PDB file of C-alpha atoms in Angstrom:
ATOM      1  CA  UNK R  24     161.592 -34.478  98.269  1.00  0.00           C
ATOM      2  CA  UNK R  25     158.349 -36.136  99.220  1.00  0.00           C
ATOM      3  CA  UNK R  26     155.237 -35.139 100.375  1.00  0.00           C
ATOM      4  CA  UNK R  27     156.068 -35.550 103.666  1.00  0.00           C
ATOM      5  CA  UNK R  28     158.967 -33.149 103.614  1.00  0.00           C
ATOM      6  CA  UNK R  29     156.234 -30.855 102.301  1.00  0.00           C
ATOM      7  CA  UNK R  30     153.970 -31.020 105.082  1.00  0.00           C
ATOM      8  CA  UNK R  31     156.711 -30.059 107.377  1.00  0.00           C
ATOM      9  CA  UNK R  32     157.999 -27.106 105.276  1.00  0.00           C
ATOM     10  CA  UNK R  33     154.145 -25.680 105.027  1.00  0.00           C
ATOM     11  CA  UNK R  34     154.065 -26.019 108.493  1.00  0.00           C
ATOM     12  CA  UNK R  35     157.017 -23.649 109.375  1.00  0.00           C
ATOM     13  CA  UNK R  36     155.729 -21.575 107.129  1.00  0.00           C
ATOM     14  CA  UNK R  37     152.098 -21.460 108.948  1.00  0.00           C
ATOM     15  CA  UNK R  38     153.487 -21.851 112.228  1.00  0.00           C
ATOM     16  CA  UNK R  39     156.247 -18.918 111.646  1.00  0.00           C
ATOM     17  CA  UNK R  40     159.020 -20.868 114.032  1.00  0.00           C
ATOM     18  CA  UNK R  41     160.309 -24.590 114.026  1.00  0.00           C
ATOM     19  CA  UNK R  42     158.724 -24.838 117.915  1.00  0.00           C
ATOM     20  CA  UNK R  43     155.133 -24.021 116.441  1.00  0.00           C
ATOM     21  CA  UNK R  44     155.631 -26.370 113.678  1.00  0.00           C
ATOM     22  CA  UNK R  45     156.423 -29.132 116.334  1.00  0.00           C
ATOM     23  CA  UNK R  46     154.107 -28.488 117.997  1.00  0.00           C
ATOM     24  CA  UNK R  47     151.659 -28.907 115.392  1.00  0.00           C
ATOM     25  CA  UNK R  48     152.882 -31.680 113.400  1.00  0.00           C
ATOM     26  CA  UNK R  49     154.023 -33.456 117.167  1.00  0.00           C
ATOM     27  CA  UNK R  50     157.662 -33.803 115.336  1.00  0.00           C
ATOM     28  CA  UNK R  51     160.695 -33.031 117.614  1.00  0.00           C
ATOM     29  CA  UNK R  52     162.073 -30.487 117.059  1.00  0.00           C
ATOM     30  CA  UNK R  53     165.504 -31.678 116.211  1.00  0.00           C
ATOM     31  CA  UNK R  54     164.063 -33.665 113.602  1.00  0.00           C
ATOM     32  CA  UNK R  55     162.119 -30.783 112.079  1.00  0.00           C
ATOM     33  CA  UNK R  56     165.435 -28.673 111.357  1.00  0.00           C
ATOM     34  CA  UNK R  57     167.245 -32.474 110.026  1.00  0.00           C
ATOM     35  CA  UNK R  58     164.351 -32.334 107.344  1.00  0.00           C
ATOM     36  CA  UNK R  59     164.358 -28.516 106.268  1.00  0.00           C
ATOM     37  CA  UNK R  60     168.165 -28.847 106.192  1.00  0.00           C
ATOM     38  CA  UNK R  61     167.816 -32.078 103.694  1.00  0.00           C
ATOM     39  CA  UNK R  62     165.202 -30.101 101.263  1.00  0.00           C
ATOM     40  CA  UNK R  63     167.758 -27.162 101.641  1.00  0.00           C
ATOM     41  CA  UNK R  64     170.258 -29.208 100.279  1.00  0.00           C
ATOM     42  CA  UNK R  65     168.426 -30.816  97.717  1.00  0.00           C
ATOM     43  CA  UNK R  66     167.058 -28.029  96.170  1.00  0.00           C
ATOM     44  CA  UNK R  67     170.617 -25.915  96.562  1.00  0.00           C
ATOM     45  CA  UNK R  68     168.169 -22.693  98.059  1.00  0.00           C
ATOM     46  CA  UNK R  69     167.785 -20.940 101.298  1.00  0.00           C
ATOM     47  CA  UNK R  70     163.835 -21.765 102.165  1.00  0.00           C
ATOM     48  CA  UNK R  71     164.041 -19.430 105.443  1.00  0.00           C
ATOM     49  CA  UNK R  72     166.053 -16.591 107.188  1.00  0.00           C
ATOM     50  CA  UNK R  73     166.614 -17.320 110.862  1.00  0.00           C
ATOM     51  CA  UNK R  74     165.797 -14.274 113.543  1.00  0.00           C
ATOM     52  CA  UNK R  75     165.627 -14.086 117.100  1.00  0.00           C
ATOM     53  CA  UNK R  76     162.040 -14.340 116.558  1.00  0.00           C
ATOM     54  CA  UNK R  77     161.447 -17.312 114.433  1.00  0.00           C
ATOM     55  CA  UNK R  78     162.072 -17.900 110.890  1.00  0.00           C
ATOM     56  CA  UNK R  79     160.886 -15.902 107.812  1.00  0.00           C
ATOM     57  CA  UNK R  80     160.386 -17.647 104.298  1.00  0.00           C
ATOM     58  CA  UNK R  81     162.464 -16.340 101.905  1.00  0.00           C
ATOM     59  CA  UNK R  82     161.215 -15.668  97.745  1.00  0.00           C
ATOM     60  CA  UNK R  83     162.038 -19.325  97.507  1.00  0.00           C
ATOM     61  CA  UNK R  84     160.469 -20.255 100.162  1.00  0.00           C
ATOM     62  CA  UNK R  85     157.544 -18.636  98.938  1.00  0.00           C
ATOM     63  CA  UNK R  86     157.928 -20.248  95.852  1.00  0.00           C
ATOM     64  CA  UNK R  87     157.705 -23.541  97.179  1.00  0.00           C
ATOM     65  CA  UNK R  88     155.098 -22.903  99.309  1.00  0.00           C
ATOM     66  CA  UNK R  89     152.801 -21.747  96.688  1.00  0.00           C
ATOM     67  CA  UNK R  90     153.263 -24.845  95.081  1.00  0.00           C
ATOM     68  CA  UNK R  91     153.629 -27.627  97.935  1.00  0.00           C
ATOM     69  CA  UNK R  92     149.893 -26.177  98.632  1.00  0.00           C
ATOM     70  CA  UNK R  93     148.438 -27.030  95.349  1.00  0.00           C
ATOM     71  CA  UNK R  94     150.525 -30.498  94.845  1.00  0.00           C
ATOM     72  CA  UNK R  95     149.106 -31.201  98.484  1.00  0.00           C
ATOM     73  CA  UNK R  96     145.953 -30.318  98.179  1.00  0.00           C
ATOM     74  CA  UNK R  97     145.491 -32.693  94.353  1.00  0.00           C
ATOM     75  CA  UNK R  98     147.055 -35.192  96.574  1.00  0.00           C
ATOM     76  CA  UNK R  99     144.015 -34.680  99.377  1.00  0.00           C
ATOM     77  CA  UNK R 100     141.302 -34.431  96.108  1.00  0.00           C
ATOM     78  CA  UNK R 101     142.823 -37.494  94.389  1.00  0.00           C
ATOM     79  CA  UNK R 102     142.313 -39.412  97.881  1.00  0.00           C
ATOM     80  CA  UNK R 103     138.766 -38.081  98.592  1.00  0.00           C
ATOM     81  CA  UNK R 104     138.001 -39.368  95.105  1.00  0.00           C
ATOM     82  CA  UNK R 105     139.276 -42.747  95.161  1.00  0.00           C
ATOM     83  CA  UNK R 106     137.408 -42.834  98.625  1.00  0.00           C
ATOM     84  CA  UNK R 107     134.234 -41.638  97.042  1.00  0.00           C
ATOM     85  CA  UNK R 108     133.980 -44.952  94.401  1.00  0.00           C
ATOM     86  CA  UNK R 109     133.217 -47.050  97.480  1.00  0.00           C
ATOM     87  CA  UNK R 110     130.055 -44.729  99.196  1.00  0.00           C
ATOM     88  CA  UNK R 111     129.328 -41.260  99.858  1.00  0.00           C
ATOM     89  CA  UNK R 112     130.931 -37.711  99.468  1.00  0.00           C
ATOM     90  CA  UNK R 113     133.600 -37.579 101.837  1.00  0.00           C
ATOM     91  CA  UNK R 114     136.592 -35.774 102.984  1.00  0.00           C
ATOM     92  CA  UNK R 115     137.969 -32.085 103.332  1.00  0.00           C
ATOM     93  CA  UNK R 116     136.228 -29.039 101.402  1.00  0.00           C
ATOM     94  CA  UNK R 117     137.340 -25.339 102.310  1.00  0.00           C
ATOM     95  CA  UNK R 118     134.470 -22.434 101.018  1.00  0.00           C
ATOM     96  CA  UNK R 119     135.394 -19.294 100.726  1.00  0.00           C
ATOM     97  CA  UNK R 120     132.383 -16.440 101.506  1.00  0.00           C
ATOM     98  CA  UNK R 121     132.111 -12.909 101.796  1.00  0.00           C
ATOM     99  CA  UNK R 122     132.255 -10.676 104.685  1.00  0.00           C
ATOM    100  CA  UNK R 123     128.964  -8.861 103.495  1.00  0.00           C
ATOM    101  CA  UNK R 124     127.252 -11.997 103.178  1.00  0.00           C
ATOM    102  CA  UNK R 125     128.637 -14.229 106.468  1.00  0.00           C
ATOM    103  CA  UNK R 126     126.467 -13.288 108.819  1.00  0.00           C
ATOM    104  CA  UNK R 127     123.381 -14.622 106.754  1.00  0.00           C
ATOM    105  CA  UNK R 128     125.013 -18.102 105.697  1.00  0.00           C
ATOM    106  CA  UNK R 129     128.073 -19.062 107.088  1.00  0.00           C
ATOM    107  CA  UNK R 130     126.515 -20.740 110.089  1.00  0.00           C
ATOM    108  CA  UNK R 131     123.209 -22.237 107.816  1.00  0.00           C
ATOM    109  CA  UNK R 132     126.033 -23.474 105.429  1.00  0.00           C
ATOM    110  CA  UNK R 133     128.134 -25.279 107.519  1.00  0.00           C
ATOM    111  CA  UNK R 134     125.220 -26.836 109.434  1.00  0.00           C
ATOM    112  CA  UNK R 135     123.455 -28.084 106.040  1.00  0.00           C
ATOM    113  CA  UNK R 136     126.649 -29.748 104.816  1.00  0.00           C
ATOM    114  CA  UNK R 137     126.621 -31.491 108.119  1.00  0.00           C
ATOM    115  CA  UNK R 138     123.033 -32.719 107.451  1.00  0.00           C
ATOM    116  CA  UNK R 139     123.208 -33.297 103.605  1.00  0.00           C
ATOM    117  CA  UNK R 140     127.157 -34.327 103.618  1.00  0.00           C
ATOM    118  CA  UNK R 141     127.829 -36.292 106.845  1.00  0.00           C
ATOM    119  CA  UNK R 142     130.906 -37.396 105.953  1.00  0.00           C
ATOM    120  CA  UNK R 143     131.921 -34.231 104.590  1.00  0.00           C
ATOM    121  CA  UNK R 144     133.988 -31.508 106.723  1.00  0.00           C
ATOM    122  CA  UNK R 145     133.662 -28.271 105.833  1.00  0.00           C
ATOM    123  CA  UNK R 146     136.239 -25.386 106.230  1.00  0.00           C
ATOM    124  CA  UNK R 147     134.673 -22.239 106.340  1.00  0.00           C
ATOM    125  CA  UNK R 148     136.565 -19.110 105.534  1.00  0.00           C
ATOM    126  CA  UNK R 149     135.336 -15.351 105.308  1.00  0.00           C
ATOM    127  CA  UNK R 150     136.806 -12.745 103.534  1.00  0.00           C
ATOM    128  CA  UNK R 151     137.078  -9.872 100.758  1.00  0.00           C
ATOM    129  CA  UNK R 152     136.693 -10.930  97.480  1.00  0.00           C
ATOM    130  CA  UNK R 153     140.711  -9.966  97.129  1.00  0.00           C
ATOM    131  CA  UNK R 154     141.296 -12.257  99.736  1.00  0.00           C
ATOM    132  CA  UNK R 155     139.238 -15.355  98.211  1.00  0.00           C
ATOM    133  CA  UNK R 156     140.377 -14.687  94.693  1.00  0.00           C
ATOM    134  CA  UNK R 157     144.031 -14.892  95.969  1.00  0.00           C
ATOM    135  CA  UNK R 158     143.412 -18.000  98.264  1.00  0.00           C
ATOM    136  CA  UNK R 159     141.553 -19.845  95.576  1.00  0.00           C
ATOM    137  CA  UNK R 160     144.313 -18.939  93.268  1.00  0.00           C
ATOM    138  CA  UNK R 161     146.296 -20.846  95.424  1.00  0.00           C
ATOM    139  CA  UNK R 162     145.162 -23.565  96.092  1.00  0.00           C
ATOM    140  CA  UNK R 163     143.751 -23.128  99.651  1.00  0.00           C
ATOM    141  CA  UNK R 164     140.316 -23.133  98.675  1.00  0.00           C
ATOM    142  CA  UNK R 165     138.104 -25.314  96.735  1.00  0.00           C
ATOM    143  CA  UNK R 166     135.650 -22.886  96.589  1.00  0.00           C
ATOM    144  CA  UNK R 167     135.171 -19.325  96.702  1.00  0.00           C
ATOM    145  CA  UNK R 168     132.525 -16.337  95.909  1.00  0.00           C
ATOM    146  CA  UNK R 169     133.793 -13.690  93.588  1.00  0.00           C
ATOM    147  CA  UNK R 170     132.812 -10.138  92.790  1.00  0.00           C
ATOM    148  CA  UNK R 171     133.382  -9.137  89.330  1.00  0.00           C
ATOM    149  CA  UNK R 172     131.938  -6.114  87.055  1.00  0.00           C
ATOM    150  CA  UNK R 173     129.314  -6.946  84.976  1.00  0.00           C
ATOM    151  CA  UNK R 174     131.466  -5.773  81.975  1.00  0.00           C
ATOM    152  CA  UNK R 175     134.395  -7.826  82.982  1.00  0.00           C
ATOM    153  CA  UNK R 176     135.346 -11.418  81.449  1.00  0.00           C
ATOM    154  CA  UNK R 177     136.003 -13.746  84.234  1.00  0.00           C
ATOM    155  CA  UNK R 178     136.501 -17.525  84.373  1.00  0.00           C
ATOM    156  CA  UNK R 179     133.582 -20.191  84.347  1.00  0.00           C
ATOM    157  CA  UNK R 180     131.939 -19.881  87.298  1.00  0.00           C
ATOM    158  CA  UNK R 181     128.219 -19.962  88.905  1.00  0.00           C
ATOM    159  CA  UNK R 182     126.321 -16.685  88.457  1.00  0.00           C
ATOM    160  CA  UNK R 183     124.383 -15.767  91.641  1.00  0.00           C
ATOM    161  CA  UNK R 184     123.055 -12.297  91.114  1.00  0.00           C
ATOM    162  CA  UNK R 185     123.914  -8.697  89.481  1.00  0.00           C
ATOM    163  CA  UNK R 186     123.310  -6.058  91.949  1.00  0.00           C
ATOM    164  CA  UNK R 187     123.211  -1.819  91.797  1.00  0.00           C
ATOM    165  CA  UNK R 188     126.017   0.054  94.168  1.00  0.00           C
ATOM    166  CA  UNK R 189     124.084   2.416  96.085  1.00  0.00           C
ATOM    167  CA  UNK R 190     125.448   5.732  98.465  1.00  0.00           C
ATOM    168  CA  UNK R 191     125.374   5.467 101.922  1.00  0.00           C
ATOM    169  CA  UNK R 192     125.601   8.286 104.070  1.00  0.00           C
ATOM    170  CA  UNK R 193     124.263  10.634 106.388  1.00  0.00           C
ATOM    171  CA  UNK R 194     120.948  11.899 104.595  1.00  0.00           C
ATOM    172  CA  UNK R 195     122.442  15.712 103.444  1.00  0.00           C
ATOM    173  CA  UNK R 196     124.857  13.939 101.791  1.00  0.00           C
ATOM    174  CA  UNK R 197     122.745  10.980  99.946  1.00  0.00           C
ATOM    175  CA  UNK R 198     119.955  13.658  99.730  1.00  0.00           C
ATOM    176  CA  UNK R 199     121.628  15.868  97.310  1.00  0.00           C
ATOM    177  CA  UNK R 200     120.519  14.445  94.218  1.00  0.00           C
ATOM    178  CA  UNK R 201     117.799  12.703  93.669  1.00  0.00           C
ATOM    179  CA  UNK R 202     117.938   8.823  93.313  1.00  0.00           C
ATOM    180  CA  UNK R 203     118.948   7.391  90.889  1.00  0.00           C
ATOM    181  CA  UNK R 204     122.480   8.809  90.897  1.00  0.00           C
ATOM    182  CA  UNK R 205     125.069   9.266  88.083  1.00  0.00           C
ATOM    183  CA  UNK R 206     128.473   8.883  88.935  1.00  0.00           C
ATOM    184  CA  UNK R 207     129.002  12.707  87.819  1.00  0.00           C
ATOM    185  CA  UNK R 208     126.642  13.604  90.637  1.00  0.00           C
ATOM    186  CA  UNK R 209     129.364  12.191  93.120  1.00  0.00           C
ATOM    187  CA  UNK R 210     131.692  14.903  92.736  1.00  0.00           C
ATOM    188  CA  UNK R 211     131.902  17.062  95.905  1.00  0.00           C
ATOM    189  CA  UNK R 212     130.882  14.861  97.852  1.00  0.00           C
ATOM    190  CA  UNK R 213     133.068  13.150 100.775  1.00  0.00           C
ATOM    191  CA  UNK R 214     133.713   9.167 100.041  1.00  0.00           C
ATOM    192  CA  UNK R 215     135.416   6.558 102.281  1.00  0.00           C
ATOM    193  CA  UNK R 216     136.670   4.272  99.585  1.00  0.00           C
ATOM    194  CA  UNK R 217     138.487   0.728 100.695  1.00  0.00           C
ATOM    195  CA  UNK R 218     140.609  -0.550  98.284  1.00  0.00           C
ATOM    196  CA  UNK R 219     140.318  -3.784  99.231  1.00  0.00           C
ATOM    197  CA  UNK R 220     137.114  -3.769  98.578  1.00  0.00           C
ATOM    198  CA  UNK R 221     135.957  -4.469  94.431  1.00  0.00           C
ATOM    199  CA  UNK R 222     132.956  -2.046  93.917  1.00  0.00           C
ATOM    200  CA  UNK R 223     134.953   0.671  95.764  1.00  0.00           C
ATOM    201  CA  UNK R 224     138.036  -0.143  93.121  1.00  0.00           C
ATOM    202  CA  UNK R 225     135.404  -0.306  90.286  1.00  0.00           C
ATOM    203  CA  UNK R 226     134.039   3.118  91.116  1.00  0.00           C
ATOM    204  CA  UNK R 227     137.436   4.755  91.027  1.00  0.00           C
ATOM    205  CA  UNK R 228     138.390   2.838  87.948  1.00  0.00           C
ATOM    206  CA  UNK R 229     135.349   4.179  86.449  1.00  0.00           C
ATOM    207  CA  UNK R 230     135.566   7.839  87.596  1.00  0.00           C
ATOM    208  CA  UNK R 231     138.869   7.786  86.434  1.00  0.00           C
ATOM    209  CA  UNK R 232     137.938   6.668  82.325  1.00  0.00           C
ATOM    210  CA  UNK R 233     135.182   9.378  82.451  1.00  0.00           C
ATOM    211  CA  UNK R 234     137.701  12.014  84.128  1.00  0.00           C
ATOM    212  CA  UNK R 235     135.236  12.736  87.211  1.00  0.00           C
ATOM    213  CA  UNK R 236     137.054  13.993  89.934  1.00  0.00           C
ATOM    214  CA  UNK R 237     136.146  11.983  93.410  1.00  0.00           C
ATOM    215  CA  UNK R 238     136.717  13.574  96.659  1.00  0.00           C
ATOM    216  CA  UNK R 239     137.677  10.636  98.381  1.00  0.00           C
ATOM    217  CA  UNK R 240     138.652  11.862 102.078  1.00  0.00           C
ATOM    218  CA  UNK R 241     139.831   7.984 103.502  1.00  0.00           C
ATOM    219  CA  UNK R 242     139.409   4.569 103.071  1.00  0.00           C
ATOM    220  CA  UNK R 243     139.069   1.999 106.170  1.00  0.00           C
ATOM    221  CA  UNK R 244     138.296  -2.329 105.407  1.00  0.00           C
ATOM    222  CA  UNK R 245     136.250  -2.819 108.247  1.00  0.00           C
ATOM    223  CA  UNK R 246     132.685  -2.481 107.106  1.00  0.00           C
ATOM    224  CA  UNK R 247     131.117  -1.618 110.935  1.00  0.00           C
ATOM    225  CA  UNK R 248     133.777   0.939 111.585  1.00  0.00           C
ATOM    226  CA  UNK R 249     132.985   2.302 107.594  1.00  0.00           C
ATOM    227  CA  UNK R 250     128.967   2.962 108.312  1.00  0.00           C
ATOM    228  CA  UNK R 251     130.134   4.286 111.929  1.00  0.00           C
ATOM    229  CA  UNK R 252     132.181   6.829 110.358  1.00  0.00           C
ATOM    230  CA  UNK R 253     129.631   7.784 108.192  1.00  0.00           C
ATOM    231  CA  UNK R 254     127.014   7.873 110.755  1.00  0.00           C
ATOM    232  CA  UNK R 255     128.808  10.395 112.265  1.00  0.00           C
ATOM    233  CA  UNK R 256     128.270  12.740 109.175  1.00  0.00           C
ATOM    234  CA  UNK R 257     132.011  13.211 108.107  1.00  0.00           C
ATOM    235  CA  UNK R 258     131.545  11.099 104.770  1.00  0.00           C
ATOM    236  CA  UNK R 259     129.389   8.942 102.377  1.00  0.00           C
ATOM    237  CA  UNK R 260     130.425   5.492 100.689  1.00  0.00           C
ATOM    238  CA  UNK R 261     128.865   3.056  98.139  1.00  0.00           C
ATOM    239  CA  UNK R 262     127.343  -0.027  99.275  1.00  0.00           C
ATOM    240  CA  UNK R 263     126.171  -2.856  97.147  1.00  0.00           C
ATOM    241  CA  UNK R 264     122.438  -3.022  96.910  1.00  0.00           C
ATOM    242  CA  UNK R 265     121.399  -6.161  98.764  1.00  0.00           C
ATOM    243  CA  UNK R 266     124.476  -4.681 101.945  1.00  0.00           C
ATOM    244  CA  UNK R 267     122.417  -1.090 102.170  1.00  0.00           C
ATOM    245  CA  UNK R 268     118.776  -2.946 102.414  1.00  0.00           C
ATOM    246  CA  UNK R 269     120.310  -4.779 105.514  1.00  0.00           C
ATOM    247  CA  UNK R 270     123.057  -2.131 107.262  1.00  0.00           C
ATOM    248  CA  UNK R 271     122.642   1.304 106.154  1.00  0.00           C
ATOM    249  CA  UNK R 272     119.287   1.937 107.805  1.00  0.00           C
ATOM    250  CA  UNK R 273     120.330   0.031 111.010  1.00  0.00           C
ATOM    251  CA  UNK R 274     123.259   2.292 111.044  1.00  0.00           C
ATOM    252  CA  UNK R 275     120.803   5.618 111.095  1.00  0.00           C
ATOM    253  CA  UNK R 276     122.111   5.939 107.390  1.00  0.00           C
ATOM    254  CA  UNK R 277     120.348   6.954 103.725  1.00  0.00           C
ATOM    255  CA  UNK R 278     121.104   5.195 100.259  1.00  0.00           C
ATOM    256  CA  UNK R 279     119.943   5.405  97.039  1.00  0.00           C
ATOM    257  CA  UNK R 280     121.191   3.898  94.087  1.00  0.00           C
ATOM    258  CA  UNK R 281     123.494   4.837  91.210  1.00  0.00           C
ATOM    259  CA  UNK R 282     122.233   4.510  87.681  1.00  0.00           C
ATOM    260  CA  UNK R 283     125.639   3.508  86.176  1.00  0.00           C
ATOM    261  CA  UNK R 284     125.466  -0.002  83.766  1.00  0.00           C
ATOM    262  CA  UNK R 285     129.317   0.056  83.967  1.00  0.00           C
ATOM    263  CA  UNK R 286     128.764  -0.171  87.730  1.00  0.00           C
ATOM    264  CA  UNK R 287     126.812  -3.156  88.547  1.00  0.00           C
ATOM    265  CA  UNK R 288     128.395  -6.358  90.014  1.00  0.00           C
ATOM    266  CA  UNK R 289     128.111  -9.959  89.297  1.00  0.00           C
ATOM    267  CA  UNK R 290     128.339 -12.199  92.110  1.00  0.00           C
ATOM    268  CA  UNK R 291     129.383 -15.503  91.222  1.00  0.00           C
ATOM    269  CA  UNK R 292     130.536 -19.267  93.103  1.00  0.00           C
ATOM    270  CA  UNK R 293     134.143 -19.850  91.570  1.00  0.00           C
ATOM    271  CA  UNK R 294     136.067 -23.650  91.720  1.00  0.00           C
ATOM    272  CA  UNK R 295     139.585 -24.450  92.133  1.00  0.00           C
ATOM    273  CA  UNK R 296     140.662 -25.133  88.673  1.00  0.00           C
ATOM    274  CA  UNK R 297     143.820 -26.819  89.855  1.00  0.00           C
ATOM    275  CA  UNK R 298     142.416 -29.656  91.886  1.00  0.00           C
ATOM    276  CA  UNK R 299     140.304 -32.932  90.752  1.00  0.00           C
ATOM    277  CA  UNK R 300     136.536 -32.025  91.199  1.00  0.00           C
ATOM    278  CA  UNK R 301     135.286 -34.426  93.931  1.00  0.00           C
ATOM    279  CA  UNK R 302     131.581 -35.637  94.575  1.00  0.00           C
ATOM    280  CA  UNK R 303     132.097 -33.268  97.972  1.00  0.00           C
ATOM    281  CA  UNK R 304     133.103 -30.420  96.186  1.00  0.00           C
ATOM    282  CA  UNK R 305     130.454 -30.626  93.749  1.00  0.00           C
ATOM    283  CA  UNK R 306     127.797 -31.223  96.227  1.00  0.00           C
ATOM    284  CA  UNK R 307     128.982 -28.120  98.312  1.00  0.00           C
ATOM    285  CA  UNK R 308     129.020 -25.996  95.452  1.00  0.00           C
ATOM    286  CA  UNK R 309     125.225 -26.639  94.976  1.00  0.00           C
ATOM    287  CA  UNK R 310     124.819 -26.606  98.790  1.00  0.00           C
ATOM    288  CA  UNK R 311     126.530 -23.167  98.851  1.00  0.00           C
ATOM    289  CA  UNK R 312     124.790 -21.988  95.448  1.00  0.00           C
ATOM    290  CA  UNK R 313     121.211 -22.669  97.427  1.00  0.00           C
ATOM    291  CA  UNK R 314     121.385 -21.126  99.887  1.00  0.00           C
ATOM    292  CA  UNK R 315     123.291 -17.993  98.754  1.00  0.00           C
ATOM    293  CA  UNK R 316     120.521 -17.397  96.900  1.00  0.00           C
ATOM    294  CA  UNK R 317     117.716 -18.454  99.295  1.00  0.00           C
ATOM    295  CA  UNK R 318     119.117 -16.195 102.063  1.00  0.00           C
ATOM    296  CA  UNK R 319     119.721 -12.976  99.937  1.00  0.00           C
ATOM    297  CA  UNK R 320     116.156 -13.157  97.921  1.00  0.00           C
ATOM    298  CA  UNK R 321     115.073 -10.656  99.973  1.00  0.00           C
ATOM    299  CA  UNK R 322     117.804  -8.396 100.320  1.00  0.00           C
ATOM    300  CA  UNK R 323     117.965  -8.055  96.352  1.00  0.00           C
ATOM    301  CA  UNK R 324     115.916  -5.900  94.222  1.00  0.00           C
TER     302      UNK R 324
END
């Protein structure tokens, strides 16, 4: 098994049949199923289950893919390294950011690490904090932003900001209490709740320790379609702080925050622990770090 042979088995994996791997890699195809056989045989497993449409990756298989992505991607860090000694940052770095922040710095991120990091290309990938944490985890990003309670012990990490959760809803709703708002003051009313989303998971955590009964009523992952369905005056949901400023008054929507401690989150810039630190990951970081908090400064308390 070499790293070659573990190129080609990612890329079934990614590519979901043998004809989009060859495609890809610009391997025939015949040669493709030669080399999955071979690291079949030499690992005595079954990597994939054949179907009439395409191949799925078995536990194994999953196994090995886990790991073929962080043993190629310290492979790729040792390289940009050794490159490094002999001029500038250079090579591959892939930043993970979150959905409620894209729109203010994905684009102004990737174009500064074109300016400040020619030689640098940056991979830009947006997503819920689940969804980073899980992909950094595994070795498919170098660097992600994470959400964490303030009460919760994380990993090193870059601290950005600690921000309120605030209701959002149609102004009845948000209106019956006046602001600040304890969690106990949430009862009764109607919450759309995402569980892939951290502060929503916090909140029920939290409701459920104090034995406050929620009435959450749905839950949907798409932020637009969330504030929609709330404008519409069916529900409320929590928003953090610096997300309401910008979205909850273009969507016709009140908020007001809660005054719960045990509530607030920490937004922080997380590394890949399991890959060598390059000059271009470390400049990125601080790249990223910038402007994070240059473009949210005034959406934060």
């Amino acid at each position: 098994m070499d790293i070659r042979h573990l190129r080609y088995f990612m890329a079934m994996v990614e590519g979901g049949s043998l004809s989009e791997a060859s495609r890809r890699l610009h391997v025939a195809q015949p040669a493709l199923s030669q080399r999955l056989a071979d690291l079949e045989q030499e690992l005595g497993v079954q990597l994939f289950v054949r179907g009439p449409s395409g191949i799925a990756v078995t536990e194994a298989g999953t196994e090995l893919y886990a790991r073929a992505t962080a043993i190629v991607k310290q492979l790729e860090s040792a390289r940009d390294a050794v490159r490094e000694k002999a001029g500038h940052a250079q090579g591959g770095v892939s930043i993970g950011i979150l959905k409620s922040v894209a729109p203010l710095v994905a684009v102004p991120l990737y174009l500064a690490i074109k300016q400040e990091l020619p030689a640098v290309t940056p991979e830009i990938v947006v997503g819920y904090a689940d969804e980073l944490r899980q992909r950094l985890r595994a070795s498919q990003l170098d660097i992600a932003m994470q959400v964490h309670a303030v009460h919760e012990k994380c990993a090193p990490a870059t601290a950005l900001y600690r921000e309120r959760l605030c209701l959002a809803g149609p102004l009845p709703l948000v209106a019956r209490h006046p602001a600040p708002i304890k969690l106990e003051q949430l009862a009764g009313i109607p919450l759309i709740l995402s569980s892939m989303q951290p502060s929503h998971r916090m909140l029920r955590e939290e409701a459920a320790r104090r034995n406050v009964a929620l009435d959450i009523v749905g839950g949907i992952e798409d932020s637009k379609a969330l504030l929609e369905i709330c404008a519409t005056g069916a529900a409320a949901t929590l928003l953090a702080e610096s997300v309401a400023a910008r979205r909850a008054g273009n969507a016709g929507l009140a908020h007001a925050p809660l005054d719960e401690p045990r509530l607030m989150r920490q937004v922080v810039v997380a590394l890949n622990d399991n890959v060598m630190k390059t000059g271009a990951i470390i400049a990125a970081e601080a790249i990223l770090t910038r402007l994070l908090r240059e473009r949210l400064a005034a959406t934060l308390p």
